[in-house]
C-alpha positions in Angstrom: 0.0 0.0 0.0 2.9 2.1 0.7 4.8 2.3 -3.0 1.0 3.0 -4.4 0.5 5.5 -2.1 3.4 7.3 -3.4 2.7 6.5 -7.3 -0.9 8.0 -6.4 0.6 11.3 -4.7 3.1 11.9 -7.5 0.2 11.0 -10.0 -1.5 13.7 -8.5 0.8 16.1 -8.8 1.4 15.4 -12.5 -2.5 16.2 -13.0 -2.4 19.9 -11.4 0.3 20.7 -13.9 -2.0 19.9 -16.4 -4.9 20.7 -14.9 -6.9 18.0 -14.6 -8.4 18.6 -11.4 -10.9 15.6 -11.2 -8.2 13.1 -11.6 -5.8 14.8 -9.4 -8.7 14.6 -6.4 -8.8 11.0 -7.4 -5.1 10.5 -7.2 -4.9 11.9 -3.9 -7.6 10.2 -2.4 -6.0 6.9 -3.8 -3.1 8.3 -1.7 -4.6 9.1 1.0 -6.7 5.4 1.1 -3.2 3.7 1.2 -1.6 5.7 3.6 -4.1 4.3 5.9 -4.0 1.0 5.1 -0.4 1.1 5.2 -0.5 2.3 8.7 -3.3 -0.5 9.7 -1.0 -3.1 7.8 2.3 -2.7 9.6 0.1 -2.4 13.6 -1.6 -5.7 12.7 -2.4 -7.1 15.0 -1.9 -4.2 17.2 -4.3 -1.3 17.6 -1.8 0.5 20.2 1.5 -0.3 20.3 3.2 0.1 23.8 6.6 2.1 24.6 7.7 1.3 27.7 7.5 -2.6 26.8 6.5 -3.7 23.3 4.8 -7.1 24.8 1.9 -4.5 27.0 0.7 -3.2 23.6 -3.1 -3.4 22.9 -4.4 -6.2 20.5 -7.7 -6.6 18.1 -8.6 -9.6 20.6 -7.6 -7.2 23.5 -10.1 -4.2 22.4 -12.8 -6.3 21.0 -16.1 -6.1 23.0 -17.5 -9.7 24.1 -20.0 -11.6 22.7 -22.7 -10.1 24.9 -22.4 -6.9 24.2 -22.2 -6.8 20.2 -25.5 -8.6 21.1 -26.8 -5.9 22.7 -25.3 -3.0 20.5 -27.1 -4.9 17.3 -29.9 -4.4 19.5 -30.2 -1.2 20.5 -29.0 0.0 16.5 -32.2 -1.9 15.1 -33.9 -0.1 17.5 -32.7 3.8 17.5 -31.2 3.6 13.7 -35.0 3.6 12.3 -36.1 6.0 15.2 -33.5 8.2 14.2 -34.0 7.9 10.5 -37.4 8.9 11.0 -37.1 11.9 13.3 -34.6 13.3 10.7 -37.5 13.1 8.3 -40.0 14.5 10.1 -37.8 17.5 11.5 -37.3 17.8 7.7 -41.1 17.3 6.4 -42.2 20.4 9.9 -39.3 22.8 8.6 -39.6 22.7 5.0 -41.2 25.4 4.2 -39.8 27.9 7.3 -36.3 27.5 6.4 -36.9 28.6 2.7 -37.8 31.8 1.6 -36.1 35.1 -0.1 -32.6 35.6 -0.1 -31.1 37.9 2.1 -30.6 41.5 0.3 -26.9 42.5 1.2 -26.6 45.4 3.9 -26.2 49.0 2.6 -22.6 49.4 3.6 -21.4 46.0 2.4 -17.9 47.0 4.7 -19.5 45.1 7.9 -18.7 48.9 9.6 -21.9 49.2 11.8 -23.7 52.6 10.8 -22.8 56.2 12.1 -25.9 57.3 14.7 -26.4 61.0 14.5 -26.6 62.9 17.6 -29.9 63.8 19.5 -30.4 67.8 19.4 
């Protein structure tokens, strides 16, 4: 993942230089893809490696949850996922029509300065 990390990142710089801006975002998230993986390779089977004494570091089977409580986790995300889903659409359906409306008009002194107040007589 490393070496096509690096083809990717020079690939993208190629593309900038001639201006091919859509295959230059796709070159650099190729890049940026195996960068990641590269770091996930080399820590398998670690997920935190430990510096005061390599054998302490944290494993997958170390961090993983037990059997129990992915159980209980699938359960409760069949339960609030749709619940969720569904409030998101009905906070969508109630506001539709407030949030729309006319643009904003832009201020008369477009500087941001706040207006000059004239004196009371």
């Amino acid at each position: 993942p490393a070496l096509l990390g690096i083809v990717a990142l020079v690939l993208a710089a190629a593309f900038v230089f001639r201006g091919r801006v859509a295959w230059s975002f796709v070159a650099t998230a190729v890049g940026t893809v195996a960068a990641v993986a590269t770091l996930f390779t080399s820590l398998y089977p670690r997920v935190m490696v430990s510096n005061p004494n390599f054998a302490n570091s944290l494993t997958i089977d170390g961090a993983s949850s037990s059997h129990y409580a992915l159980a209980v986790m699938t359960v409760v995300a069949l339960v609030f996922t749709p619940m969720v889903l569904l409030y998101q659409g009905w906070t969508y359906y109630v506001f539709r029509r407030r949030v729309g409306g006319q643009p904003l008009s832009s201020p008369p002194d477009a500087s941001g300065a706040p207006p000059e107040v004239e004196p009371a007589a």
